[in-house]
Amino acid sequence: MDINKLITEAFEAQKNSYSPYSDCKVGAAILCEDGSIFKGCNIENSSFSVTNCAERTALFSAVANGYSNFEAIAVVGSKEGNNDYFYPCGVCLQALSEFCSDGFLVIVAKSNNDYKSYKLSELLPYSFGRENVL
Ligand code: THU
């Protein structure tokens, strides 16, 4: 897995962040099992709850294009130019859990050589799942 490339793609996606209300610019890139990468950014809305996070934009873009097996997601963010680690929110972790196995990696990055990597199961040890519904 080329983590550096995934982070670079997340930074590319961040450039498209539409975030006039929070000024939090978030980018994400999700890696599919076959090596394809889909990018996403946060897309805010004047009706705040309509806002979509970068991670879900990337995930939904991949699924909409026929992909449902994933290996990792990289997430980058900044607020007023200062970047820190931006962790996926609970809603995004739940959305990822629908498609991603416990070993799926969540990479939060400040730069290409400053990042942390977690298994999805570390960030979301318990979740609501298909077994609860079917
Ligand atoms: N945001 C994300 O894009 N991903 C997250 O996991 C957390 C929050 C965005 C949504 C909103 O545009 C901004 O950050 C502030 O909440």
JSON list of C-alpha atoms and ligand atoms in Angstrom, two decimals:
[
{"chain": "A", "resi": 1, "resn": "MET", "atom": "CA", "xyz": [0.00, 0.00, 0.00]},
{"chain": "A", "resi": 2, "resn": "ASP", "atom": "CA", "xyz": [1.39, 3.39, -1.01]},
{"chain": "A", "resi": 3, "resn": "ILE", "atom": "CA", "xyz": [0.40, 5.49, 2.00]},
{"chain": "A", "resi": 4, "resn": "ASN", "atom": "CA", "xyz": [2.28, 8.49, 0.65]},
{"chain": "A", "resi": 5, "resn": "LYS", "atom": "CA", "xyz": [0.24, 8.52, -2.54]},
{"chain": "A", "resi": 6, "resn": "LEU", "atom": "CA", "xyz": [-3.00, 8.20, -0.58]},
{"chain": "A", "resi": 7, "resn": "ILE", "atom": "CA", "xyz": [-2.07, 11.17, 1.60]},
{"chain": "A", "resi": 8, "resn": "THR", "atom": "CA", "xyz": [-1.10, 13.21, -1.47]},
{"chain": "A", "resi": 9, "resn": "GLU", "atom": "CA", "xyz": [-4.52, 12.49, -2.99]},
{"chain": "A", "resi": 10, "resn": "ALA", "atom": "CA", "xyz": [-6.21, 13.57, 0.25]},
{"chain": "A", "resi": 11, "resn": "PHE", "atom": "CA", "xyz": [-4.34, 16.88, 0.08]},
{"chain": "A", "resi": 12, "resn": "GLU", "atom": "CA", "xyz": [-5.47, 17.23, -3.55]},
{"chain": "A", "resi": 13, "resn": "ALA", "atom": "CA", "xyz": [-9.08, 16.64, -2.50]},
{"chain": "A", "resi": 14, "resn": "GLN", "atom": "CA", "xyz": [-8.75, 19.19, 0.30]},
{"chain": "A", "resi": 15, "resn": "LYS", "atom": "CA", "xyz": [-8.26, 21.93, -2.32]},
{"chain": "A", "resi": 16, "resn": "ASN", "atom": "CA", "xyz": [-11.91, 21.47, -3.32]},
{"chain": "A", "resi": 17, "resn": "SER", "atom": "CA", "xyz": [-13.26, 21.79, 0.22]},
{"chain": "A", "resi": 18, "resn": "TYR", "atom": "CA", "xyz": [-16.39, 23.94, 0.26]},
{"chain": "A", "resi": 19, "resn": "SER", "atom": "CA", "xyz": [-16.31, 25.25, 3.82]},
{"chain": "A", "resi": 20, "resn": "PRO", "atom": "CA", "xyz": [-17.37, 28.91, 3.99]},
{"chain": "A", "resi": 21, "resn": "TYR", "atom": "CA", "xyz": [-19.02, 28.47, 7.42]},
{"chain": "A", "resi": 22, "resn": "SER", "atom": "CA", "xyz": [-16.43, 26.58, 9.47]},
{"chain": "A", "resi": 23, "resn": "ASP", "atom": "CA", "xyz": [-13.28, 27.29, 7.46]},
{"chain": "A", "resi": 24, "resn": "CYS", "atom": "CA", "xyz": [-12.29, 23.69, 8.27]},
{"chain": "A", "resi": 25, "resn": "LYS", "atom": "CA", "xyz": [-10.82, 22.38, 5.05]},
{"chain": "A", "resi": 26, "resn": "VAL", "atom": "CA", "xyz": [-10.93, 18.59, 5.00]},
{"chain": "A", "resi": 27, "resn": "GLY", "atom": "CA", "xyz": [-9.78, 16.18, 2.30]},
{"chain": "A", "resi": 28, "resn": "ALA", "atom": "CA", "xyz": [-9.96, 12.41, 2.13]},
{"chain": "A", "resi": 29, "resn": "ALA", "atom": "CA", "xyz": [-8.86, 9.68, -0.26]},
{"chain": "A", "resi": 30, "resn": "ILE", "atom": "CA", "xyz": [-10.08, 6.09, -0.05]},
{"chain": "A", "resi": 31, "resn": "LEU", "atom": "CA", "xyz": [-8.09, 3.18, -1.46]},
{"chain": "A", "resi": 32, "resn": "CYS", "atom": "CA", "xyz": [-10.00, 0.36, -3.14]},
{"chain": "A", "resi": 33, "resn": "GLU", "atom": "CA", "xyz": [-8.79, -3.24, -3.14]},
{"chain": "A", "resi": 34, "resn": "ASP", "atom": "CA", "xyz": [-7.83, -3.01, -6.83]},
{"chain": "A", "resi": 35, "resn": "GLY", "atom": "CA", "xyz": [-5.70, 0.10, -6.22]},
{"chain": "A", "resi": 36, "resn": "SER", "atom": "CA", "xyz": [-8.23, 2.68, -7.41]},
{"chain": "A", "resi": 37, "resn": "ILE", "atom": "CA", "xyz": [-8.46, 5.83, -5.31]},
{"chain": "A", "resi": 38, "resn": "PHE", "atom": "CA", "xyz": [-11.50, 8.06, -4.83]},
{"chain": "A", "resi": 39, "resn": "LYS", "atom": "CA", "xyz": [-11.22, 11.54, -3.38]},
{"chain": "A", "resi": 40, "resn": "GLY", "atom": "CA", "xyz": [-13.63, 13.55, -1.27]},
{"chain": "A", "resi": 41, "resn": "CYS", "atom": "CA", "xyz": [-13.83, 16.91, 0.48]},
{"chain": "A", "resi": 42, "resn": "ASN", "atom": "CA", "xyz": [-16.22, 18.39, 2.99]},
{"chain": "A", "resi": 43, "resn": "ILE", "atom": "CA", "xyz": [-19.16, 20.17, 1.41]},
{"chain": "A", "resi": 44, "resn": "GLU", "atom": "CA", "xyz": [-20.95, 22.58, 3.72]},
{"chain": "A", "resi": 45, "resn": "ASN", "atom": "CA", "xyz": [-24.41, 24.03, 3.39]},
{"chain": "A", "resi": 46, "resn": "SER", "atom": "CA", "xyz": [-26.18, 27.13, 4.74]},
{"chain": "A", "resi": 47, "resn": "SER", "atom": "CA", "xyz": [-28.56, 24.64, 6.34]},
{"chain": "A", "resi": 48, "resn": "PHE", "atom": "CA", "xyz": [-25.70, 23.31, 8.48]},
{"chain": "A", "resi": 49, "resn": "SER", "atom": "CA", "xyz": [-26.92, 19.76, 9.05]},
{"chain": "A", "resi": 50, "resn": "VAL", "atom": "CA", "xyz": [-26.88, 19.14, 5.31]},
{"chain": "A", "resi": 51, "resn": "THR", "atom": "CA", "xyz": [-23.08, 19.34, 5.35]},
{"chain": "A", "resi": 52, "resn": "ASN", "atom": "CA", "xyz": [-21.24, 16.24, 4.13]},
{"chain": "A", "resi": 53, "resn": "CYS", "atom": "CA", "xyz": [-17.86, 15.25, 5.56]},
{"chain": "A", "resi": 54, "resn": "ALA", "atom": "CA", "xyz": [-14.85, 14.58, 3.35]},
{"chain": "A", "resi": 55, "resn": "GLU", "atom": "CA", "xyz": [-14.67, 10.91, 4.33]},
{"chain": "A", "resi": 56, "resn": "ARG", "atom": "CA", "xyz": [-18.26, 10.20, 3.36]},
{"chain": "A", "resi": 57, "resn": "THR", "atom": "CA", "xyz": [-17.87, 12.14, 0.13]},
{"chain": "A", "resi": 58, "resn": "ALA", "atom": "CA", "xyz": [-14.93, 9.88, -0.79]},
{"chain": "A", "resi": 59, "resn": "LEU", "atom": "CA", "xyz": [-16.68, 6.68, 0.34]},
{"chain": "A", "resi": 60, "resn": "PHE", "atom": "CA", "xyz": [-19.94, 7.49, -1.42]},
{"chain": "A", "resi": 61, "resn": "SER", "atom": "CA", "xyz": [-18.15, 8.51, -4.58]},
{"chain": "A", "resi": 62, "resn": "ALA", "atom": "CA", "xyz": [-16.38, 5.13, -4.64]},
{"chain": "A", "resi": 63, "resn": "VAL", "atom": "CA", "xyz": [-19.57, 3.19, -3.96]},
{"chain": "A", "resi": 64, "resn": "ALA", "atom": "CA", "xyz": [-21.44, 5.20, -6.59]},
{"chain": "A", "resi": 65, "resn": "ASN", "atom": "CA", "xyz": [-18.77, 4.14, -9.06]},
{"chain": "A", "resi": 66, "resn": "GLY", "atom": "CA", "xyz": [-19.23, 0.46, -8.31]},
{"chain": "A", "resi": 67, "resn": "TYR", "atom": "CA", "xyz": [-16.57, -0.13, -5.64]},
{"chain": "A", "resi": 68, "resn": "SER", "atom": "CA", "xyz": [-17.32, -1.77, -2.30]},
{"chain": "A", "resi": 69, "resn": "ASN", "atom": "CA", "xyz": [-14.03, -3.32, -1.13]},
{"chain": "A", "resi": 70, "resn": "PHE", "atom": "CA", "xyz": [-11.60, -0.96, 0.53]},
{"chain": "A", "resi": 71, "resn": "GLU", "atom": "CA", "xyz": [-8.19, -1.06, 2.22]},
{"chain": "A", "resi": 72, "resn": "ALA", "atom": "CA", "xyz": [-7.62, 2.39, 3.71]},
{"chain": "A", "resi": 73, "resn": "ILE", "atom": "CA", "xyz": [-8.63, 6.01, 3.89]},
{"chain": "A", "resi": 74, "resn": "ALA", "atom": "CA", "xyz": [-6.36, 9.02, 4.39]},
{"chain": "A", "resi": 75, "resn": "VAL", "atom": "CA", "xyz": [-7.75, 12.18, 5.97]},
{"chain": "A", "resi": 76, "resn": "VAL", "atom": "CA", "xyz": [-6.17, 15.64, 6.13]},
{"chain": "A", "resi": 77, "resn": "GLY", "atom": "CA", "xyz": [-7.55, 18.87, 7.50]},
{"chain": "A", "resi": 78, "resn": "SER", "atom": "CA", "xyz": [-6.77, 22.44, 8.35]},
{"chain": "A", "resi": 79, "resn": "LYS", "atom": "CA", "xyz": [-8.46, 25.38, 9.99]},
{"chain": "A", "resi": 80, "resn": "GLU", "atom": "CA", "xyz": [-7.31, 28.88, 9.07]},
{"chain": "A", "resi": 81, "resn": "GLY", "atom": "CA", "xyz": [-4.13, 27.45, 7.59]},
{"chain": "A", "resi": 82, "resn": "ASN", "atom": "CA", "xyz": [-3.13, 25.46, 10.69]},
{"chain": "A", "resi": 83, "resn": "ASN", "atom": "CA", "xyz": [-3.24, 21.76, 10.12]},
{"chain": "A", "resi": 84, "resn": "ASP", "atom": "CA", "xyz": [-3.57, 19.15, 12.82]},
{"chain": "A", "resi": 85, "resn": "TYR", "atom": "CA", "xyz": [-4.68, 15.53, 12.78]},
{"chain": "A", "resi": 86, "resn": "PHE", "atom": "CA", "xyz": [-8.32, 15.47, 11.72]},
{"chain": "A", "resi": 87, "resn": "TYR", "atom": "CA", "xyz": [-10.02, 12.27, 12.90]},
{"chain": "A", "resi": 88, "resn": "PRO", "atom": "CA", "xyz": [-13.15, 11.00, 11.20]},
{"chain": "A", "resi": 89, "resn": "CYS", "atom": "CA", "xyz": [-16.32, 11.84, 13.11]},
{"chain": "A", "resi": 90, "resn": "GLY", "atom": "CA", "xyz": [-18.57, 9.10, 14.48]},
{"chain": "A", "resi": 91, "resn": "VAL", "atom": "CA", "xyz": [-20.97, 9.35, 11.58]},
{"chain": "A", "resi": 92, "resn": "CYS", "atom": "CA", "xyz": [-18.17, 8.77, 9.08]},
{"chain": "A", "resi": 93, "resn": "LEU", "atom": "CA", "xyz": [-16.78, 5.84, 11.09]},
{"chain": "A", "resi": 94, "resn": "GLN", "atom": "CA", "xyz": [-20.25, 4.28, 11.07]},
{"chain": "A", "resi": 95, "resn": "ALA", "atom": "CA", "xyz": [-20.55, 4.87, 7.31]},
{"chain": "A", "resi": 96, "resn": "LEU", "atom": "CA", "xyz": [-17.15, 3.25, 6.75]},
{"chain": "A", "resi": 97, "resn": "SER", "atom": "CA", "xyz": [-18.05, 0.28, 8.97]},
{"chain": "A", "resi": 98, "resn": "GLU", "atom": "CA", "xyz": [-20.82, -0.68, 6.55]},
{"chain": "A", "resi": 99, "resn": "PHE", "atom": "CA", "xyz": [-18.27, -1.48, 3.84]},
{"chain": "A", "resi": 100, "resn": "CYS", "atom": "CA", "xyz": [-14.92, -1.93, 5.57]},
{"chain": "A", "resi": 101, "resn": "SER", "atom": "CA", "xyz": [-13.60, -4.83, 7.61]},
{"chain": "A", "resi": 102, "resn": "ASP", "atom": "CA", "xyz": [-11.97, -4.35, 11.01]},
{"chain": "A", "resi": 103, "resn": "GLY", "atom": "CA", "xyz": [-8.50, -4.34, 9.42]},
{"chain": "A", "resi": 104, "resn": "PHE", "atom": "CA", "xyz": [-9.29, -1.35, 7.23]},
{"chain": "A", "resi": 105, "resn": "LEU", "atom": "CA", "xyz": [-6.79, 1.44, 7.96]},
{"chain": "A", "resi": 106, "resn": "VAL", "atom": "CA", "xyz": [-7.67, 5.01, 8.87]},
{"chain": "A", "resi": 107, "resn": "ILE", "atom": "CA", "xyz": [-4.69, 7.30, 8.28]},
{"chain": "A", "resi": 108, "resn": "VAL", "atom": "CA", "xyz": [-4.77, 10.83, 9.68]},
{"chain": "A", "resi": 109, "resn": "ALA", "atom": "CA", "xyz": [-2.02, 13.03, 8.34]},
{"chain": "A", "resi": 110, "resn": "LYS", "atom": "CA", "xyz": [-0.50, 16.43, 8.92]},
{"chain": "A", "resi": 111, "resn": "SER", "atom": "CA", "xyz": [1.88, 15.93, 6.01]},
{"chain": "A", "resi": 112, "resn": "ASN", "atom": "CA", "xyz": [3.28, 13.11, 3.87]},
{"chain": "A", "resi": 113, "resn": "ASN", "atom": "CA", "xyz": [5.75, 12.12, 6.55]},
{"chain": "A", "resi": 114, "resn": "ASP", "atom": "CA", "xyz": [3.76, 13.00, 9.64]},
{"chain": "A", "resi": 115, "resn": "TYR", "atom": "CA", "xyz": [0.80, 10.68, 9.97]},
{"chain": "A", "resi": 116, "resn": "LYS", "atom": "CA", "xyz": [-0.85, 8.18, 12.28]},
{"chain": "A", "resi": 117, "resn": "SER", "atom": "CA", "xyz": [-2.51, 4.96, 11.26]},
{"chain": "A", "resi": 118, "resn": "TYR", "atom": "CA", "xyz": [-5.29, 3.10, 13.06]},
{"chain": "A", "resi": 119, "resn": "LYS", "atom": "CA", "xyz": [-7.42, 0.10, 12.36]},
{"chain": "A", "resi": 120, "resn": "LEU", "atom": "CA", "xyz": [-11.07, 1.03, 11.93]},
{"chain": "A", "resi": 121, "resn": "SER", "atom": "CA", "xyz": [-11.82, -1.29, 14.85]},
{"chain": "A", "resi": 122, "resn": "GLU", "atom": "CA", "xyz": [-9.58, 0.81, 17.13]},
{"chain": "A", "resi": 123, "resn": "LEU", "atom": "CA", "xyz": [-11.53, 3.98, 16.38]},
{"chain": "A", "resi": 124, "resn": "LEU", "atom": "CA", "xyz": [-14.93, 2.26, 16.36]},
{"chain": "A", "resi": 125, "resn": "PRO", "atom": "CA", "xyz": [-14.71, -0.88, 18.49]},
{"chain": "A", "resi": 126, "resn": "TYR", "atom": "CA", "xyz": [-18.47, -1.41, 18.51]},
{"chain": "A", "resi": 127, "resn": "SER", "atom": "CA", "xyz": [-20.92, -0.47, 15.83]},
{"chain": "A", "resi": 128, "resn": "PHE", "atom": "CA", "xyz": [-24.42, -0.99, 14.60]},
{"chain": "A", "resi": 129, "resn": "GLY", "atom": "CA", "xyz": [-24.26, -3.53, 11.80]},
{"chain": "A", "resi": 130, "resn": "ARG", "atom": "CA", "xyz": [-26.11, -5.59, 9.25]},
{"chain": "A", "resi": 131, "resn": "GLU", "atom": "CA", "xyz": [-26.62, -8.31, 11.83]},
{"chain": "A", "resi": 132, "resn": "ASN", "atom": "CA", "xyz": [-28.78, -5.92, 13.82]},
{"chain": "A", "resi": 133, "resn": "VAL", "atom": "CA", "xyz": [-31.07, -5.31, 10.89]},
{"chain": "A", "resi": 134, "resn": "LEU", "atom": "CA", "xyz": [-31.23, -8.45, 8.80]},
{"chain": "B", "resi": 1, "resn": "THU", "atom": "N1", "xyz": [-15.66, 17.38, 8.83]},
{"chain": "B", "resi": 1, "resn": "THU", "atom": "C1", "xyz": [-15.21, 16.45, 7.94]},
{"chain": "B", "resi": 1, "resn": "THU", "atom": "O1", "xyz": [-15.12, 16.70, 6.74]},
{"chain": "B", "resi": 1, "resn": "THU", "atom": "N2", "xyz": [-14.89, 15.22, 8.41]},
{"chain": "B", "resi": 1, "resn": "THU", "atom": "C2", "xyz": [-15.04, 14.82, 9.72]},
{"chain": "B", "resi": 1, "resn": "THU", "atom": "O2", "xyz": [-14.90, 13.65, 10.02]},
{"chain": "B", "resi": 1, "resn": "THU", "atom": "C3", "xyz": [-15.37, 15.80, 10.73]},
{"chain": "B", "resi": 1, "resn": "THU", "atom": "C4", "xyz": [-15.82, 17.13, 10.23]},
{"chain": "B", "resi": 1, "resn": "THU", "atom": "C5", "xyz": [-16.04, 18.71, 8.32]},
{"chain": "B", "resi": 1, "resn": "THU", "atom": "C6", "xyz": [-17.52, 18.96, 8.33]},
{"chain": "B", "resi": 1, "resn": "THU", "atom": "C7", "xyz": [-17.59, 20.46, 8.41]},
{"chain": "B", "resi": 1, "resn": "THU", "atom": "O3", "xyz": [-17.53, 20.97, 7.10]},
{"chain": "B", "resi": 1, "resn": "THU", "atom": "C8", "xyz": [-16.30, 20.85, 9.13]},
{"chain": "B", "resi": 1, "resn": "THU", "atom": "O4", "xyz": [-15.46, 19.72, 9.12]},
{"chain": "B", "resi": 1, "resn": "THU", "atom": "C9", "xyz": [-16.53, 21.32, 10.56]},
{"chain": "B", "resi": 1, "resn": "THU", "atom": "O5", "xyz": [-17.26, 20.40, 11.27]}
]
